[in-house]
Coordinates of C-alpha atoms in Angstrom, one line a residue:
X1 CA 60.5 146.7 156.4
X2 CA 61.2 142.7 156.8
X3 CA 58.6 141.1 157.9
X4 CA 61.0 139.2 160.2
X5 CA 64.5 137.9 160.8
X6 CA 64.6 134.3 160.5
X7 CA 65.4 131.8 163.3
X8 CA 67.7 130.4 160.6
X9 CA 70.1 132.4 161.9
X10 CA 69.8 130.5 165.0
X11 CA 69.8 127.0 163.3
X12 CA 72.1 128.3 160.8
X13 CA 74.5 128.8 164.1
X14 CA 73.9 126.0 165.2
X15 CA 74.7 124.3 162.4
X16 CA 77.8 125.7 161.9
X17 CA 78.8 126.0 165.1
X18 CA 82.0 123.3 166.2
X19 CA 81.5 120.2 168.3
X20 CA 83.0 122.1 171.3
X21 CA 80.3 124.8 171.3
X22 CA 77.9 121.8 170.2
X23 CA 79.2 119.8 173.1
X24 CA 78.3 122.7 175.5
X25 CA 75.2 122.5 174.4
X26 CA 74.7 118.9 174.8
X27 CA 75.4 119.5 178.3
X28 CA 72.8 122.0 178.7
X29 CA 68.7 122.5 178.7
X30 CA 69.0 123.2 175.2
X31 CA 70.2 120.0 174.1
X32 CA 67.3 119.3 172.8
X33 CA 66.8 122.4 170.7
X34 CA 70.4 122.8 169.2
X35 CA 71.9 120.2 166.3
X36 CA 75.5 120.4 166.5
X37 CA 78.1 121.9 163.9
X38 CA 81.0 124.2 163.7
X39 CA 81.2 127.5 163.6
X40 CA 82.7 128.7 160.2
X41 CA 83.8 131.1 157.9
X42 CA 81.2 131.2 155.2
X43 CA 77.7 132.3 155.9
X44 CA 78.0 135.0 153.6
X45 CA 80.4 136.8 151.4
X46 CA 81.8 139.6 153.1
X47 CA 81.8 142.0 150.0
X48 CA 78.7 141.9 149.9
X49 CA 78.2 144.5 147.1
X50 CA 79.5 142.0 145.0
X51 CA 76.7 140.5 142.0
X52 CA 77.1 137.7 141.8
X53 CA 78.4 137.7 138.6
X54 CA 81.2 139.0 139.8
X55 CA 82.2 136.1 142.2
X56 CA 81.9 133.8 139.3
X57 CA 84.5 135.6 137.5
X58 CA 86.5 135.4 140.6
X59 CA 86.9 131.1 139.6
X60 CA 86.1 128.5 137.5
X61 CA 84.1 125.4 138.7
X62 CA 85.2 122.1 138.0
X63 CA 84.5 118.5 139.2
X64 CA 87.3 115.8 139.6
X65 CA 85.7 112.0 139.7
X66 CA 86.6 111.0 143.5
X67 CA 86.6 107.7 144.9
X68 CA 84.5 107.1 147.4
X69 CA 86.7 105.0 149.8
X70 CA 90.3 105.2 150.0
X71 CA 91.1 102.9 152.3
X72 CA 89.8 100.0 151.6
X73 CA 89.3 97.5 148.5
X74 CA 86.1 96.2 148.3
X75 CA 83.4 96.7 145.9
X76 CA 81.9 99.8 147.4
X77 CA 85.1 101.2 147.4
X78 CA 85.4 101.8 144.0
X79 CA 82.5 103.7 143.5
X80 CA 83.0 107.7 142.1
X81 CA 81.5 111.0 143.1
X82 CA 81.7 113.7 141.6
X83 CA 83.6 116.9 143.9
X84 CA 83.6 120.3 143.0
X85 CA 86.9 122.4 142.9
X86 CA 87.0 126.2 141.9
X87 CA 90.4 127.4 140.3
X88 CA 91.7 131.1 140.1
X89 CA 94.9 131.0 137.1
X90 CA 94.6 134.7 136.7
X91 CA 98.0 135.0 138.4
X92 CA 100.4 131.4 137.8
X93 CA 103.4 131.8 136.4
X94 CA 102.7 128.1 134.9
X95 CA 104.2 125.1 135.2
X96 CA 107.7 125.9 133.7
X97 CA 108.4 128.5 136.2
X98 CA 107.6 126.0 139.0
X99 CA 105.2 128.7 140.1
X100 CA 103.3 127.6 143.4
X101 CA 99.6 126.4 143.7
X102 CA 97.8 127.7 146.9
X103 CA 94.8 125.4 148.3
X104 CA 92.0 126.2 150.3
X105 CA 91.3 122.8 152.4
X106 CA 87.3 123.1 152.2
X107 CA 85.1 123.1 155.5
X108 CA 82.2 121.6 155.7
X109 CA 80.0 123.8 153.9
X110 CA 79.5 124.7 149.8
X111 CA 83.0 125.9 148.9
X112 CA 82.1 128.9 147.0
X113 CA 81.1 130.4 150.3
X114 CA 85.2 129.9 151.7
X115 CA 86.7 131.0 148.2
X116 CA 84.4 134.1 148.5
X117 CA 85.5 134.8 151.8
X118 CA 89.4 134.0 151.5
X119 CA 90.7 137.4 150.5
X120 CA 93.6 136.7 151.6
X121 CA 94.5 134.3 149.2
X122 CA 93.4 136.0 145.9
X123 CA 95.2 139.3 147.3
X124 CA 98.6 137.2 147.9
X125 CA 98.4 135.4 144.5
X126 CA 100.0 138.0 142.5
X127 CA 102.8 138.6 144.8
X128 CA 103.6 134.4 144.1
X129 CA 102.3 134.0 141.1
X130 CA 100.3 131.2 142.4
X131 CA 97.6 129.1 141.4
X132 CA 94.5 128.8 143.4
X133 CA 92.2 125.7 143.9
X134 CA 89.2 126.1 146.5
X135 CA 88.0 122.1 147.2
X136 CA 85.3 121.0 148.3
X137 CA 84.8 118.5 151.7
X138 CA 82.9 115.7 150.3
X139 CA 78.8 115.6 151.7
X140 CA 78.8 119.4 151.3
X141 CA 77.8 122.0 148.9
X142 CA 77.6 119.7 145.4
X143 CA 80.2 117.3 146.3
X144 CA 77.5 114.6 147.3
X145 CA 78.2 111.2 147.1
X146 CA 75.8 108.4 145.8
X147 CA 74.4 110.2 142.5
X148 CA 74.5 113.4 144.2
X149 CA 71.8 112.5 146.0
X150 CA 71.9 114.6 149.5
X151 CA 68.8 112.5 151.0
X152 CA 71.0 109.4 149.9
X153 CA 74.0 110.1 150.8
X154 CA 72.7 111.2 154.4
X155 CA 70.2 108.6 155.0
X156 CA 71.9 105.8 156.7
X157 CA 75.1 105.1 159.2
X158 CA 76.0 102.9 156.1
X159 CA 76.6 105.8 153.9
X160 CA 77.3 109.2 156.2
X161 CA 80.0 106.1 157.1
X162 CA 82.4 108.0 154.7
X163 CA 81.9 111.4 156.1
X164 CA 85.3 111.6 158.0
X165 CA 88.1 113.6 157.9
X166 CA 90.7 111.1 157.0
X167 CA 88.5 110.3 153.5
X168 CA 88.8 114.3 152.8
X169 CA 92.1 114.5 153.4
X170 CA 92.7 111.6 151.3
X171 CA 90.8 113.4 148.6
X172 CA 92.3 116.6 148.6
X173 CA 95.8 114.3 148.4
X174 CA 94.4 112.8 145.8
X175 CA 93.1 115.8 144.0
X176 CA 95.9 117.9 144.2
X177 CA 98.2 114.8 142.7
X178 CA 96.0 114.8 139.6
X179 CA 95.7 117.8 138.9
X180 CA 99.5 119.0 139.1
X181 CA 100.2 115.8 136.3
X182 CA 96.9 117.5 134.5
X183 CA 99.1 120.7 134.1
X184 CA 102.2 119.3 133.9
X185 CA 103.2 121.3 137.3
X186 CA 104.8 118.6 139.3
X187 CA 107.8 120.3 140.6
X188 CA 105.3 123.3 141.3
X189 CA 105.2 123.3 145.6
X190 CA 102.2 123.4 147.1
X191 CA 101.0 125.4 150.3
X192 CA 97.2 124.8 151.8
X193 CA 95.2 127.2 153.5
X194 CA 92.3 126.5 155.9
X195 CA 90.6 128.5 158.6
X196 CA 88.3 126.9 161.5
X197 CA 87.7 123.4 160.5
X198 CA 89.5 124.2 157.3
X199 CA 92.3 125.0 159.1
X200 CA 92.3 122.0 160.9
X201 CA 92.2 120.4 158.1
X202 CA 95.2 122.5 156.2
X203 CA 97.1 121.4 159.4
X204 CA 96.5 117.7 159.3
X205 CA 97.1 117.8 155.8
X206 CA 101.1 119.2 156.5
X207 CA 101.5 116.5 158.8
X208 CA 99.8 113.1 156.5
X209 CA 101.2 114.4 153.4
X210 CA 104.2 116.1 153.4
X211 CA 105.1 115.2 150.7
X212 CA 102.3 116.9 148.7
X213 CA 102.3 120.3 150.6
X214 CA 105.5 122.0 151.3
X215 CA 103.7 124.1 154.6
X216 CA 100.0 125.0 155.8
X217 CA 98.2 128.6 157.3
X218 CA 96.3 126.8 159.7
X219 CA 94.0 129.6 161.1
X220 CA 92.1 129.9 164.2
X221 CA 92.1 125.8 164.2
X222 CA 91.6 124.3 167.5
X223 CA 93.2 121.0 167.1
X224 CA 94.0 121.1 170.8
X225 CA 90.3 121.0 171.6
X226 CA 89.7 117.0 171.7
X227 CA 90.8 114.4 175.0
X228 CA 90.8 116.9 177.4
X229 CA 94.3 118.3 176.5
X230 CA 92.7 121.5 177.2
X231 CA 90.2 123.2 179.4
X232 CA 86.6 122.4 178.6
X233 CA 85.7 125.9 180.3
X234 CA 88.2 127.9 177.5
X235 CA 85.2 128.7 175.1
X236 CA 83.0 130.1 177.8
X237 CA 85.9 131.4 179.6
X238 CA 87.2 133.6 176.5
X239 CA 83.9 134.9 175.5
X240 CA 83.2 136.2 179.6
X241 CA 86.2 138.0 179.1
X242 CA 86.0 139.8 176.1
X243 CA 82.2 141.1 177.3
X244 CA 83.9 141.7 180.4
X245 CA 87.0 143.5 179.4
X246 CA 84.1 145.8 177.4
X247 CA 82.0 146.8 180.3
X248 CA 81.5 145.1 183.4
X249 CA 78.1 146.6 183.9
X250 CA 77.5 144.5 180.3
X251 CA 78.6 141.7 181.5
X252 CA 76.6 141.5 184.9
X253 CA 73.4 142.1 183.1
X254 CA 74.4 139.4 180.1
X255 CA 75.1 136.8 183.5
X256 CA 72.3 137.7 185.3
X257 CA 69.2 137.6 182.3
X258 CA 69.1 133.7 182.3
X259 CA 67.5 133.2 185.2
X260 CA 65.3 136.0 184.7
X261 CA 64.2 135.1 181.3
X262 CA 63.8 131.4 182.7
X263 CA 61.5 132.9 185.7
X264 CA 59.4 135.2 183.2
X265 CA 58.3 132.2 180.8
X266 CA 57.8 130.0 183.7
X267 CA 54.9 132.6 184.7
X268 CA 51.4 133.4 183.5
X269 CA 51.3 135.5 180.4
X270 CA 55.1 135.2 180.9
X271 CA 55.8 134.4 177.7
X272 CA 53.7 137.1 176.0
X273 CA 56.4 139.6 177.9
X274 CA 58.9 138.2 176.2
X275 CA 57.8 138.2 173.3
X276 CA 57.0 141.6 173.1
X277 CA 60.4 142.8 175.0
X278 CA 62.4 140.9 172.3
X279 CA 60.0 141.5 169.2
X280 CA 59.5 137.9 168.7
X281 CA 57.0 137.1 166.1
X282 CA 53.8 135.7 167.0
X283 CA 53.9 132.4 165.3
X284 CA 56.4 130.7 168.4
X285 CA 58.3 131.5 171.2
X286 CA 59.7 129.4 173.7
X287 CA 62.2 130.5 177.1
X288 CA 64.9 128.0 176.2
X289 CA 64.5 128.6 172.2
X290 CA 64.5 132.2 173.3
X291 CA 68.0 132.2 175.6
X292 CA 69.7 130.5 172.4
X293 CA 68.7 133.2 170.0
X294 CA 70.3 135.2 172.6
X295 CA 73.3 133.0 173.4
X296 CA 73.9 132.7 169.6
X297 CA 74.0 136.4 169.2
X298 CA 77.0 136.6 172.0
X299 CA 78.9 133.9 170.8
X300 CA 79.4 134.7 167.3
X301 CA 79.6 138.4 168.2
X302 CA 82.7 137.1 170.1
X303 CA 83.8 135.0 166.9
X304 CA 83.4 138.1 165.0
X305 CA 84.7 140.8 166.7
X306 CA 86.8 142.2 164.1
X307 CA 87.9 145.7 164.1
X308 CA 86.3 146.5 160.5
X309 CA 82.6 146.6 160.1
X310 CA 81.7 143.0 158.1
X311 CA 79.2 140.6 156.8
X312 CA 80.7 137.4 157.4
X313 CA 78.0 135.4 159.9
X314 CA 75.6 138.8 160.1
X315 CA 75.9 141.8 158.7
X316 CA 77.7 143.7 162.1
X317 CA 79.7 146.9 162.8
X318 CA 83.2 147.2 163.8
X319 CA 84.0 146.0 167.3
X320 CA 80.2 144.8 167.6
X321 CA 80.7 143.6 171.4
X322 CA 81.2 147.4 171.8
X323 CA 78.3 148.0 170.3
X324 CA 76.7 146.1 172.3
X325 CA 77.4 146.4 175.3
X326 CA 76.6 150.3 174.2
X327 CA 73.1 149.1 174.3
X328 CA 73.3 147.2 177.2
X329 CA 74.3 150.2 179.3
X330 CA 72.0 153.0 177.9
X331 CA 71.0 154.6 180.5
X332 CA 68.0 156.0 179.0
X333 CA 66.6 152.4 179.3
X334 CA 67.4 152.5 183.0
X335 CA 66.6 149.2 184.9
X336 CA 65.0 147.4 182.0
X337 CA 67.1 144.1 181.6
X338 CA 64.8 142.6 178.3
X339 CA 64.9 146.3 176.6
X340 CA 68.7 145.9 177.2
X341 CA 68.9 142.4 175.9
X342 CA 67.1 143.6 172.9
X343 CA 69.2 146.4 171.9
X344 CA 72.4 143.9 171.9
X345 CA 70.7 141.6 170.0
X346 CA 69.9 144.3 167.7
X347 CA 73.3 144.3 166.9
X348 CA 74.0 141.5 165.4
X349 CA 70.2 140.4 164.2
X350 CA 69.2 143.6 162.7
X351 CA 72.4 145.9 162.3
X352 CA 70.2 147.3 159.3
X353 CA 67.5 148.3 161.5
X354 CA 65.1 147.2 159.2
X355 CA 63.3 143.9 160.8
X356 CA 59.5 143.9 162.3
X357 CA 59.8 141.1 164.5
X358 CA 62.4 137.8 165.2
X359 CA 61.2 134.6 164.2
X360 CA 62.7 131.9 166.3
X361 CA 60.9 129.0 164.3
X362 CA 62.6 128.6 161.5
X363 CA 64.6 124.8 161.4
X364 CA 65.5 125.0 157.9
X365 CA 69.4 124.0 156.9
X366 CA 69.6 126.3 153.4
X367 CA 73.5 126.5 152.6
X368 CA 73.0 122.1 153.4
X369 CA 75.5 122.3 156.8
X370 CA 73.8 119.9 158.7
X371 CA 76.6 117.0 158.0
X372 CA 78.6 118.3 160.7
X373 CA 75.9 117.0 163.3
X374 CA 77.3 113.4 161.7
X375 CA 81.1 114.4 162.4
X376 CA 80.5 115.8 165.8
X377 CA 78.7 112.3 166.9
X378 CA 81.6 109.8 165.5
X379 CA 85.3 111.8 165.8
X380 CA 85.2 115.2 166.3
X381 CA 84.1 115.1 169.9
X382 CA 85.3 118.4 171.9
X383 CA 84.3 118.4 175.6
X384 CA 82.6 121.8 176.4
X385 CA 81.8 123.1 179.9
X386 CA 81.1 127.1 181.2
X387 CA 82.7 128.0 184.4
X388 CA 80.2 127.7 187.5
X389 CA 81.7 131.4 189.1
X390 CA 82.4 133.7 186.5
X391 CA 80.8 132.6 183.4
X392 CA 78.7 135.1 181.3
X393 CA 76.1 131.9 180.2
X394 CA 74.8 129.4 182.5
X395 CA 76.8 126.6 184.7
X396 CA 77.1 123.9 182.9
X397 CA 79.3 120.5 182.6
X398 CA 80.5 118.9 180.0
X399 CA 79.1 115.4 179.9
X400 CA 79.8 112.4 177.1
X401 CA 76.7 110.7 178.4
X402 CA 74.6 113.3 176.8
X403 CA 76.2 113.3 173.6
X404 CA 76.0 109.7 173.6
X405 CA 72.8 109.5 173.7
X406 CA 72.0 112.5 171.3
X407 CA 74.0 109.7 168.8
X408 CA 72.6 106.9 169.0
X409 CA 68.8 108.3 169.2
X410 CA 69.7 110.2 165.8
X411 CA 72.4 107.9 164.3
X412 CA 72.3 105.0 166.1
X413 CA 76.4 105.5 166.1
X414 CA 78.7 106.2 169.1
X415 CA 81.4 108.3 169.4
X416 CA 85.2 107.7 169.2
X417 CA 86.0 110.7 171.7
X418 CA 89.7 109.5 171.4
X419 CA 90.1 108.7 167.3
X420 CA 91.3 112.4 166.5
X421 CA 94.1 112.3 169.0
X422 CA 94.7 108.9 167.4
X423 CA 94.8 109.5 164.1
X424 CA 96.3 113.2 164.3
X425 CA 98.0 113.5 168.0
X426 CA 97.2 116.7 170.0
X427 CA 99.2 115.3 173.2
X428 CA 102.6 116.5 174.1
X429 CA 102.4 118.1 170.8
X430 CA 105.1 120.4 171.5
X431 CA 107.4 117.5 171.8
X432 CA 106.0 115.7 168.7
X433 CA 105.4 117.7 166.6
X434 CA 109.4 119.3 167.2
X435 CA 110.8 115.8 166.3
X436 CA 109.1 115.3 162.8
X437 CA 106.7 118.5 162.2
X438 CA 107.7 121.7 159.8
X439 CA 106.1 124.3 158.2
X440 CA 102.9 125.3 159.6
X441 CA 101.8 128.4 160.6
X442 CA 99.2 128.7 163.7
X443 CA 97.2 131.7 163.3
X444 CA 95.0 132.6 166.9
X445 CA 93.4 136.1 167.9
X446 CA 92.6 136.1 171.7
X447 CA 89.7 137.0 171.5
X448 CA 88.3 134.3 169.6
X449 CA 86.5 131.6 171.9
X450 CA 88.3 128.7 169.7
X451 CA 92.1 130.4 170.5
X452 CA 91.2 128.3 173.8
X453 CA 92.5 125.4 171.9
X454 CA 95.1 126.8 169.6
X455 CA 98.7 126.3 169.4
X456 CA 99.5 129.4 171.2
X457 CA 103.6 129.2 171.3
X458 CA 106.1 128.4 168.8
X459 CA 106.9 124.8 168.5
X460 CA 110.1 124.7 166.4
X461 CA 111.9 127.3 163.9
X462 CA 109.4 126.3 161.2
X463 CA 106.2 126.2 163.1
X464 CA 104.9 128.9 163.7
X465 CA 102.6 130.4 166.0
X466 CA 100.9 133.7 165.5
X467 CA 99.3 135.4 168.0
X468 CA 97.1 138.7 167.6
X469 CA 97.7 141.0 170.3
X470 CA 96.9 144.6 170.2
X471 CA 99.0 147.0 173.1
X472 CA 97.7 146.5 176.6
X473 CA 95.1 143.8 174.9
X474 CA 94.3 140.7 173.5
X475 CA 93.2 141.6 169.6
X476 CA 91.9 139.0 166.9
X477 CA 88.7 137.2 166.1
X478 CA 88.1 133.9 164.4
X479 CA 90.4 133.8 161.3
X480 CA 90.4 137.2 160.5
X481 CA 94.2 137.3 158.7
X482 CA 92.2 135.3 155.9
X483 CA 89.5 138.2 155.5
X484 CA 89.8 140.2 152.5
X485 CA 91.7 143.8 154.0
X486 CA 90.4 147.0 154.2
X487 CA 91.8 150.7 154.4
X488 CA 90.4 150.2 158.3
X489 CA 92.6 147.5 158.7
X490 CA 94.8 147.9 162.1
X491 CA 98.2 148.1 161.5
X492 CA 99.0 144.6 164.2
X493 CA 96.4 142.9 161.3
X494 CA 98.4 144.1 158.5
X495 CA 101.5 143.2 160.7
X496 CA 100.1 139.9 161.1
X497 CA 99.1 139.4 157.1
X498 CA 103.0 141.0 156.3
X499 CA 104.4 138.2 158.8
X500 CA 102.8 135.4 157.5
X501 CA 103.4 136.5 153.9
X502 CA 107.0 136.5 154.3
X503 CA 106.8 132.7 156.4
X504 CA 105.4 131.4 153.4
X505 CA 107.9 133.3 151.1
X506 CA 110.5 131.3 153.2
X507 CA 109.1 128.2 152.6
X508 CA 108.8 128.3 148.6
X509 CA 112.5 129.5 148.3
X510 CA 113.6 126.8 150.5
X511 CA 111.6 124.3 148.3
X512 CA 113.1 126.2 144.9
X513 CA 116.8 125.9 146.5
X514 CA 116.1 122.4 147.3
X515 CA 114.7 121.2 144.1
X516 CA 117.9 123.1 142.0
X517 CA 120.1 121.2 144.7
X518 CA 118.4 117.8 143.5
X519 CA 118.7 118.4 140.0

């Protein structure tokens, strides 16, 4: 048996979790315990049986020399890092067939993670002959700045000053540019891919630089979440009602645990029970460590509730809030709220059954996420609140103070709540984006907590906004039409996979017809 199953699934969380779910935090009593990040697609390959060999096969690394400030001209400016792309050209039809290029707009984690984790791409690329090209977001994975040197690079305001989203847009722009003169491809159209913050990204990218990408699969990207152009309480919200819509019995016992797992460790030998009710390992334990081991577990259960069984944040089941809330209402374990607990977070800590005890102690950052902690305290700033009445965590409000000073204790920087809407809009984006915006598909599932801020209705003819629901249901978790598919697959997500196959189709042989037209 393992000896125990690392916190750094906690901090890994964490880590990876978005600024909204961050913000929520910030607002909380475990502030203090949580660094902030967004919640992402690349924890861990999800075919797992694969060596890894075999995902090296699937690409070849390379390194462009990147520039390490686009936008300005001084000295500094000029200086080069070296960022990592992996390239798939088992299936281009090459240059003098114009055949398409598909890229992956990288998150902010170590790229091979997404391209492992994109199936959808790699199973697509034969039907378009297309090219693919995985890039990396600058300060993550091995595309470090200054020498390469992570504890450089992140040491200082004066250099995490280039960790922004504008500077890796500008570098996959700038990328993508080369590397189509490189193969003598430039009439060859180009369609980018992201998912979460990649997605985001793969958005943003349509709309700055439309003249380098043709359209953009922007999945499960909340791009609505910043300025308060939606609700702060939407994250919560969406995750109460998917335990809900399970089992209310589940939910009542998930809403009603905090305050007593907060009343146990407040008393004698209080701590001591929990421990032993949750198996936590005797080296620490802590009540508010404790409820965000917990809280983790239900949030990315809800990010992952996908109808196949998968090993994408954990290794889980299919439908794993079922599961769940199975163990929550056992009745063999009659009134026993921690034995409950336990059995649910069984589920998504130790699907494999196989783990001695939980260690919540563990603060170590192995995949190298923790630059999202930067982003989330200068421009991506996503209010987060839970709903006093019917939320399934604790009442909590949303407050900038809190992040504020999180910032400038860690950073000494303040945020720019407003820059994103700035730089990107987000308001009245059904108006704006109709007058200038085209080709972009909006992938949501409903019961993802980040659909909250998705574009959840079609915009114009060209974009696009998909929407996973099953009969009588809401269906979908967090960028699951970019997993690989399965023979489990239901037939809306094959309908969904189909749908956006045939948008994209649309798009090159508009592009084709265009270019023949210009000729």
């Amino acid at each position: 048996m393992k000896a125990a199953a690392s916190s750094g699934s906690l901090l890994l969380s964490a880590l990876l979790c978005a600024s909204l779910f961050s913000s929520w935090f910030f607002s909380t009593s475990f502030a203090k315990h949580v660094v902030p990040g967004f919640p992402s697609s690349i924890v861990r390959p999800e075919q797992i049986q694969r060596s890894r060999d075999d995902w090296n096969g699937l690409y070849e690394t390379k390194y462009y020399t990147q520039i390490l400030d686009h936008f300005n001209f001084n000295p500094t400016s000029y200086k080069t890092f070296q960022q990592r792309y992996l390239i798939n050209r088992t299936y281009w039809g090459g240059p003098k067939h114009n055949s398409p290029i598909f890229v992956y707009t990288g998150n902010e984690g170590d790229i091979e993670w997404f391209a492992q984790n994109t199936g959808f791409m790699f199973e697509t690329a034969p039907h378009f002959k297309a090219l693919l090209v995985f890039i990396e977001h600058r300060f993550y994975g091995k595309s470090i700045p200054f020498g390469g040197n992570k504890d450089v690079a992140y040491s200082n305001t004066s250099t995490l000053g280039y960790l922004t989203s504008t500077q890796a847009l500008a570098d996959y722009a700038t990328l993508i540019t080369d590397l189509k003169k490189n193969l003598s491809a430039l009439d060859s159209p180009v369609v980018v891919f992201g998912g979460s913050y990649g997605g985001m990204l793969a958005a943003w990218f349509r709309l700055k630089y439309p003249h380098i990408a043709i359209g953009a699969l922007a999945s499960s990207s909340p791009i609505l979440n910043f300025d308060d152009i939606t609700s702060p309480y939407s994250f919560s919200n969406i995750i109460t009602r998917d335990f809900k819509s399970e089992s209310e019995n589940c939910y009542k016992v998930i809403r009603e645990s905090w305050q007593q797992i907060e009343h146990t460790a407040k008393h004698q030998r209080g701590l001591d029970i929990l421990r032993k009710s949750f198996r936590i390992c005797k080296n620490y334990i802590d009540g508010d460590a404790l409820q965000g081991w917990l809280r983790t577990a239900f949030v990315y259960t809800a990010m992952t509730d996908y109808p196949t069984p998968s090993n994408f944040l954990n290794p889980l089941p299919a439908y794993p809030i079922k599961q769940m809330c199975k163990a929550i209402d056992d009745p063999t374990k009659g009134n026993d709220t921690f034995e409950k607990l336990h059995g649910a977070a069984n589920v998504y800590y130790n699907t494999s059954g196989d783990v001695s005890c939980f260690d919540l102690n563990d603060n170590s950052d192995p995949h190298g996420l923790g630059g999202w902690s930067w982003q989330a305290c200068t421009e991506m700033v996503m209010p987060m609140s839970g709903d006093t009445k019917e939320s399934i965590f604790p009442a909590s409000e949303y407050a900038y103070a809190n992040r504020l000073a999180y910032c400038k204790a860690v950073y000494n920087v303040e945020p720019r709540p407003s820059w994103i809407t700035t730089e990107f809009g987000g308001h009245n984006i059904e108006t704006v984006l109709k007058r200038f915006g085209s080709n972009v598909i909006f992938f949501n599932g409903l019961r993802d907590p980040w659909s909250g801020g998705g574009v959840l209705k079609n915009i114009s003819k060209s974009i696009i906004a998909i929407v996973a629901k099953e009969e009588k249901k809401n269906a979908g978790a967090h960028h699951v039409d970019l997993r690989y598919s399965t023979r489990e697959d239901p037939q809306w997500l094959q309908d969904v996979r189909k749908q956006e196959v045939h948008i994209i189709s649309n798009w090159i042989s508009q592009y084709y017809h265009d270019l023949a037209q210009a000729q």
